[in-house]
Amino acid sequence: MTDALLSFETPEPDPWASLKSFTAARIALGRSGSSVPLREALAFRLAHAHARDAVYSSLDVEALVSGLEALGQPGCQVKSQAENRQQYLQRPDKGRMLSDASRNELMELRAEECDVAVVLADGLSATAVNLHALPLLQSLLPRLREAGLRLGLVVLAEQARVALGDEIGELLQARLVLMLIGERPGLSAPDSLGAYLTYAPRPGMTDETRNCVSSIRPQGLTYSAASTRLVYLIGEALRRQLSGVALKDQSEQNAAIGGS
């Protein structure tokens, strides 16, 4: 009887356990009766809280502007037509259009045409931008300058959707706009940064005209790897005068050929 009870209480080895080292997904959690162990239930609730916090986080404008100055890149701040976070979440259309005051400000600030305008946007996780935008730009901007590209003003956009970059890029007379934006937070990654690039930006463009490099963070796509992909895509977009589904990321193939 005792042997049978001990056998019943001893958990069977989980066949998924060996895969945990390859993913942050919730697998091989174990079991406590008909439920998951308490520690896993609490970890899930904590991850959910981090994701909610990321959605309602705000850009650290002062730190970002200071960091941009250290990189030798001037910046300015704009806002979308969404007046607050609640409206931003309920009205995605307002997050795609600049407020009148911000539009007028950019029209006054624009100078000569540039090759690349960079936008730092809160999106659905300002936390991601606060943590990862500057380290990525520290790797990316020197490589763009070495390629002979003219960089425009860096714009910090609040309550912004991806498409807001199209209007910003057009107002700054940019050949291409690169938007670094906080991605929708998941339960394993509340701080994932996405990079969207669009050639010849203008209002009304749709998602098939953009290229995206996603999951930029130390635990995902590293700053160096993301920088390599973006340099390739930006260079090809400007050379071929297009972006989106017609432009494929072949940066890894090119690196392999160059290294052989």
CSV table of C-alpha atoms in Angstrom, one decimal:
chain,number,residue,atom,x,y,z
A,1,MET,CA,0.0,0.0,0.0
A,2,THR,CA,2.8,2.4,1.0
A,3,ASP,CA,4.7,1.6,-2.2
A,4,ALA,CA,1.7,2.2,-4.3
A,5,LEU,CA,1.0,5.6,-2.6
A,6,LEU,CA,4.6,6.6,-3.0
A,7,SER,CA,4.5,5.6,-6.7
A,8,PHE,CA,1.3,7.7,-7.1
A,9,GLU,CA,2.8,10.8,-5.5
A,10,THR,CA,6.0,10.7,-7.5
A,11,PRO,CA,5.6,12.8,-10.7
A,12,GLU,CA,6.4,11.2,-14.0
A,13,PRO,CA,9.3,12.8,-15.9
A,14,ASP,CA,7.9,15.5,-18.3
A,15,PRO,CA,8.9,14.6,-21.9
A,16,TRP,CA,8.9,18.3,-22.7
A,17,ALA,CA,11.4,19.3,-20.0
A,18,SER,CA,14.4,19.1,-22.2
A,19,LEU,CA,12.9,21.6,-24.6
A,20,LYS,CA,12.6,24.4,-21.9
A,21,SER,CA,16.1,25.6,-22.7
A,22,PHE,CA,15.1,26.4,-26.3
A,23,THR,CA,12.0,28.6,-25.6
A,24,ALA,CA,10.5,31.1,-23.2
A,25,ALA,CA,7.1,29.6,-23.9
A,26,ARG,CA,5.3,28.0,-20.9
A,27,ILE,CA,5.9,24.3,-21.4
A,28,ALA,CA,6.7,21.4,-19.0
A,29,LEU,CA,5.2,23.3,-16.1
A,30,GLY,CA,4.5,20.2,-14.0
A,31,ARG,CA,1.2,19.3,-12.3
A,32,SER,CA,-0.3,19.6,-8.9
A,33,GLY,CA,-3.4,17.4,-8.9
A,34,SER,CA,-5.5,18.6,-11.8
A,35,SER,CA,-3.9,22.0,-11.9
A,36,VAL,CA,-0.4,23.6,-12.4
A,37,PRO,CA,1.9,24.1,-9.4
A,38,LEU,CA,1.3,27.2,-7.3
A,39,ARG,CA,4.7,28.7,-8.4
A,40,GLU,CA,3.7,28.5,-12.0
A,41,ALA,CA,0.3,30.0,-11.4
A,42,LEU,CA,1.9,32.9,-9.6
A,43,ALA,CA,4.5,33.3,-12.3
A,44,PHE,CA,1.7,33.5,-14.9
A,45,ARG,CA,-0.1,36.2,-13.0
A,46,LEU,CA,3.2,38.2,-12.6
A,47,ALA,CA,3.9,38.0,-16.4
A,48,HIS,CA,0.3,39.2,-17.1
A,49,ALA,CA,0.9,42.1,-14.8
A,50,HIS,CA,4.1,43.0,-16.6
A,51,ALA,CA,2.3,42.9,-19.9
A,52,ARG,CA,-0.5,45.2,-18.7
A,53,ASP,CA,2.1,47.6,-17.2
A,54,ALA,CA,3.9,47.7,-20.6
A,55,VAL,CA,0.7,48.7,-22.4
A,56,TYR,CA,0.2,51.6,-20.1
A,57,SER,CA,3.9,52.7,-19.8
A,58,SER,CA,5.1,56.0,-21.1
A,59,LEU,CA,8.1,57.2,-23.1
A,60,ASP,CA,11.0,58.4,-20.9
A,61,VAL,CA,11.4,61.5,-23.2
A,62,GLU,CA,14.1,63.1,-21.1
A,63,ALA,CA,16.3,60.1,-21.1
A,64,LEU,CA,15.7,59.4,-24.8
A,65,VAL,CA,16.5,63.0,-25.9
A,66,SER,CA,19.7,63.0,-23.7
A,67,GLY,CA,20.7,59.7,-25.3
A,68,LEU,CA,20.1,61.0,-28.8
A,69,GLU,CA,22.2,64.0,-28.1
A,70,ALA,CA,25.1,61.7,-26.9
A,71,LEU,CA,24.8,60.0,-30.3
A,72,GLY,CA,25.0,63.3,-32.1
A,73,GLN,CA,21.4,63.1,-33.4
A,74,PRO,CA,18.9,65.9,-32.7
A,75,GLY,CA,15.4,65.0,-31.8
A,76,CYS,CA,11.9,66.4,-31.3
A,77,GLN,CA,8.7,65.3,-29.7
A,78,VAL,CA,5.3,64.9,-31.3
A,79,LYS,CA,1.9,63.4,-30.5
A,80,SER,CA,-0.9,61.7,-32.4
A,81,GLN,CA,-4.5,62.7,-32.4
A,82,ALA,CA,-5.2,60.3,-29.5
A,83,GLU,CA,-5.5,62.5,-26.5
A,84,ASN,CA,-4.8,59.9,-23.8
A,85,ARG,CA,-4.0,56.2,-23.5
A,86,GLN,CA,-7.6,55.1,-23.2
A,87,GLN,CA,-8.5,56.8,-26.5
A,88,TYR,CA,-5.4,55.4,-28.1
A,89,LEU,CA,-6.4,51.9,-27.3
A,90,GLN,CA,-10.0,52.4,-28.3
A,91,ARG,CA,-9.4,54.4,-31.5
A,92,PRO,CA,-6.4,53.0,-33.4
A,93,ASP,CA,-7.2,55.5,-36.3
A,94,LYS,CA,-6.3,58.5,-34.1
A,95,GLY,CA,-2.9,56.9,-33.3
A,96,ARG,CA,-2.2,56.9,-37.1
A,97,MET,CA,-2.5,60.7,-37.5
A,98,LEU,CA,-0.5,63.6,-36.1
A,99,SER,CA,-2.2,66.2,-33.9
A,100,ASP,CA,-2.5,69.6,-35.7
A,101,ALA,CA,0.1,71.2,-33.4
A,102,SER,CA,2.6,68.4,-34.1
A,103,ARG,CA,2.1,68.6,-37.8
A,104,ASN,CA,2.7,72.3,-37.8
A,105,GLU,CA,5.8,71.9,-35.7
A,106,LEU,CA,7.3,69.3,-38.1
A,107,MET,CA,6.5,71.5,-41.1
A,108,GLU,CA,8.5,74.3,-39.4
A,109,LEU,CA,11.4,72.0,-38.4
A,110,ARG,CA,11.9,70.2,-41.7
A,111,ALA,CA,15.1,71.2,-43.6
A,112,GLU,CA,16.5,69.5,-46.7
A,113,GLU,CA,15.5,66.1,-48.0
A,114,CYS,CA,17.0,63.3,-46.0
A,115,ASP,CA,17.5,59.6,-46.8
A,116,VAL,CA,16.3,58.2,-43.5
A,117,ALA,CA,14.1,59.6,-40.8
A,118,VAL,CA,13.9,57.7,-37.6
A,119,VAL,CA,10.8,57.7,-35.3
A,120,LEU,CA,10.8,56.3,-31.8
A,121,ALA,CA,7.2,55.5,-30.9
A,122,ASP,CA,5.6,54.1,-27.8
A,123,GLY,CA,3.2,51.8,-29.5
A,124,LEU,CA,1.9,49.1,-27.2
A,125,SER,CA,5.0,49.0,-25.0
A,126,ALA,CA,6.9,52.2,-24.3
A,127,THR,CA,9.0,50.0,-22.0
A,128,ALA,CA,10.5,48.4,-25.0
A,129,VAL,CA,11.5,51.7,-26.5
A,130,ASN,CA,12.9,53.0,-23.2
A,131,LEU,CA,15.1,49.9,-22.8
A,132,HIS,CA,16.2,49.0,-26.3
A,133,ALA,CA,15.9,52.0,-28.8
A,134,LEU,CA,19.1,53.8,-27.8
A,135,PRO,CA,21.3,50.6,-27.7
A,136,LEU,CA,20.0,49.7,-31.2
A,137,LEU,CA,20.6,53.2,-32.5
A,138,GLN,CA,24.1,53.1,-31.0
A,139,SER,CA,24.8,50.1,-33.3
A,140,LEU,CA,22.8,51.3,-36.3
A,141,LEU,CA,23.4,55.0,-36.8
A,142,PRO,CA,27.2,54.8,-37.3
A,143,ARG,CA,26.7,52.1,-40.0
A,144,LEU,CA,24.1,54.2,-41.8
A,145,ARG,CA,26.5,57.2,-41.7
A,146,GLU,CA,29.3,55.0,-43.0
A,147,ALA,CA,27.0,54.0,-45.9
A,148,GLY,CA,26.8,57.7,-46.8
A,149,LEU,CA,23.1,58.1,-45.9
A,150,ARG,CA,21.7,61.5,-44.8
A,151,LEU,CA,19.9,61.1,-41.5
A,152,GLY,CA,17.0,63.4,-40.6
A,153,LEU,CA,15.6,64.5,-37.4
A,154,VAL,CA,14.8,61.7,-34.9
A,155,VAL,CA,11.1,62.1,-33.8
A,156,LEU,CA,9.7,60.8,-30.5
A,157,ALA,CA,6.1,60.0,-31.0
A,158,GLU,CA,3.6,59.5,-28.2
A,159,GLN,CA,0.3,57.5,-28.5
A,160,ALA,CA,1.6,56.3,-31.9
A,161,ARG,CA,0.7,53.5,-34.3
A,162,VAL,CA,3.0,52.3,-37.0
A,163,ALA,CA,1.3,54.3,-39.7
A,164,LEU,CA,2.0,57.5,-38.0
A,165,GLY,CA,5.6,57.2,-39.4
A,166,ASP,CA,4.2,57.7,-42.9
A,167,GLU,CA,3.0,61.2,-42.2
A,168,ILE,CA,6.1,62.1,-40.2
A,169,GLY,CA,8.4,60.8,-43.0
A,170,GLU,CA,6.5,62.8,-45.7
A,171,LEU,CA,6.7,66.0,-43.6
A,172,LEU,CA,10.4,65.6,-43.1
A,173,GLN,CA,10.9,64.9,-46.8
A,174,ALA,CA,12.5,61.6,-46.1
A,175,ARG,CA,13.1,59.0,-48.8
A,176,LEU,CA,12.5,56.3,-46.1
A,177,VAL,CA,11.1,56.3,-42.6
A,178,LEU,CA,12.3,53.8,-39.9
A,179,MET,CA,10.0,53.5,-37.0
A,180,LEU,CA,11.2,51.8,-33.8
A,181,ILE,CA,8.0,50.9,-31.8
A,182,GLY,CA,7.0,48.9,-28.8
A,183,GLU,CA,5.4,45.7,-29.9
A,184,ARG,CA,2.3,44.2,-28.4
A,185,PRO,CA,3.5,42.6,-25.1
A,186,GLY,CA,3.3,38.9,-24.6
A,187,LEU,CA,3.4,36.9,-21.4
A,188,SER,CA,7.0,36.0,-22.0
A,189,ALA,CA,8.2,39.3,-23.6
A,190,PRO,CA,6.6,42.6,-22.4
A,191,ASP,CA,9.6,44.6,-23.8
A,192,SER,CA,9.9,43.5,-27.4
A,193,LEU,CA,10.9,46.3,-29.9
A,194,GLY,CA,9.9,46.3,-33.5
A,195,ALA,CA,11.4,48.1,-36.4
A,196,TYR,CA,9.3,49.1,-39.4
A,197,LEU,CA,10.7,50.7,-42.6
A,198,THR,CA,8.8,52.2,-45.4
A,199,TYR,CA,10.1,53.6,-48.7
A,200,ALA,CA,8.6,56.9,-49.9
A,201,PRO,CA,6.3,57.3,-46.9
A,202,ARG,CA,3.1,59.2,-47.2
A,203,PRO,CA,-0.3,58.9,-45.4
A,204,GLY,CA,-2.6,56.1,-46.6
A,205,MET,CA,0.1,53.5,-47.1
A,206,THR,CA,-0.8,49.9,-45.9
A,207,ASP,CA,1.1,47.2,-44.2
A,208,GLU,CA,2.3,45.3,-47.3
A,209,THR,CA,4.4,48.3,-48.2
A,210,ARG,CA,6.5,47.9,-45.0
A,211,ASN,CA,9.3,45.6,-43.9
A,212,CYS,CA,9.4,44.6,-40.2
A,213,VAL,CA,12.3,43.4,-38.0
A,214,SER,CA,10.7,42.2,-34.8
A,215,SER,CA,11.6,40.9,-31.3
A,216,ILE,CA,14.6,43.2,-30.8
A,217,ARG,CA,15.8,42.7,-27.3
A,218,PRO,CA,18.8,40.9,-25.7
A,219,GLN,CA,16.7,37.7,-25.2
A,220,GLY,CA,15.5,37.8,-28.8
A,221,LEU,CA,17.1,39.4,-31.8
A,222,THR,CA,20.3,41.2,-30.5
A,223,TYR,CA,21.0,44.8,-31.3
A,224,SER,CA,23.9,43.8,-33.5
A,225,ALA,CA,21.9,41.3,-35.5
A,226,ALA,CA,19.0,43.7,-35.9
A,227,SER,CA,21.3,46.4,-37.0
A,228,THR,CA,22.8,44.1,-39.7
A,229,ARG,CA,19.3,43.3,-41.0
A,230,LEU,CA,18.2,46.9,-41.0
A,231,VAL,CA,21.3,48.2,-42.8
A,232,TYR,CA,20.7,45.7,-45.5
A,233,LEU,CA,17.0,46.4,-45.9
A,234,ILE,CA,17.4,50.1,-45.8
A,235,GLY,CA,20.2,50.0,-48.4
A,236,GLU,CA,18.2,47.8,-50.7
A,237,ALA,CA,15.0,49.8,-50.2
A,238,LEU,CA,16.8,53.0,-51.3
A,239,ARG,CA,18.6,51.3,-54.1
A,240,ARG,CA,15.6,49.5,-55.5
A,241,GLN,CA,13.1,52.3,-54.6
A,242,LEU,CA,10.6,50.0,-52.9
A,243,SER,CA,9.8,48.3,-49.6
A,244,GLY,CA,7.4,45.7,-48.3
A,245,VAL,CA,6.5,42.3,-49.8
A,246,ALA,CA,8.7,42.9,-52.8
A,247,LEU,CA,11.8,43.3,-50.6
A,248,LYS,CA,13.2,40.2,-49.0
A,249,ASP,CA,15.7,40.1,-46.2
A,250,GLN,CA,18.8,38.4,-47.6
A,251,SER,CA,21.3,39.8,-45.1
A,252,GLU,CA,22.3,36.4,-43.8
A,253,GLN,CA,22.9,35.0,-47.3
A,254,ASN,CA,25.0,38.1,-48.1
A,255,ALA,CA,27.0,37.7,-44.9
A,256,ALA,CA,27.7,34.1,-45.7
A,257,ILE,CA,28.8,34.9,-49.2
A,258,GLY,CA,31.0,37.7,-48.0
A,259,GLY,CA,32.6,35.5,-45.3
A,260,SER,CA,33.4,32.6,-47.6
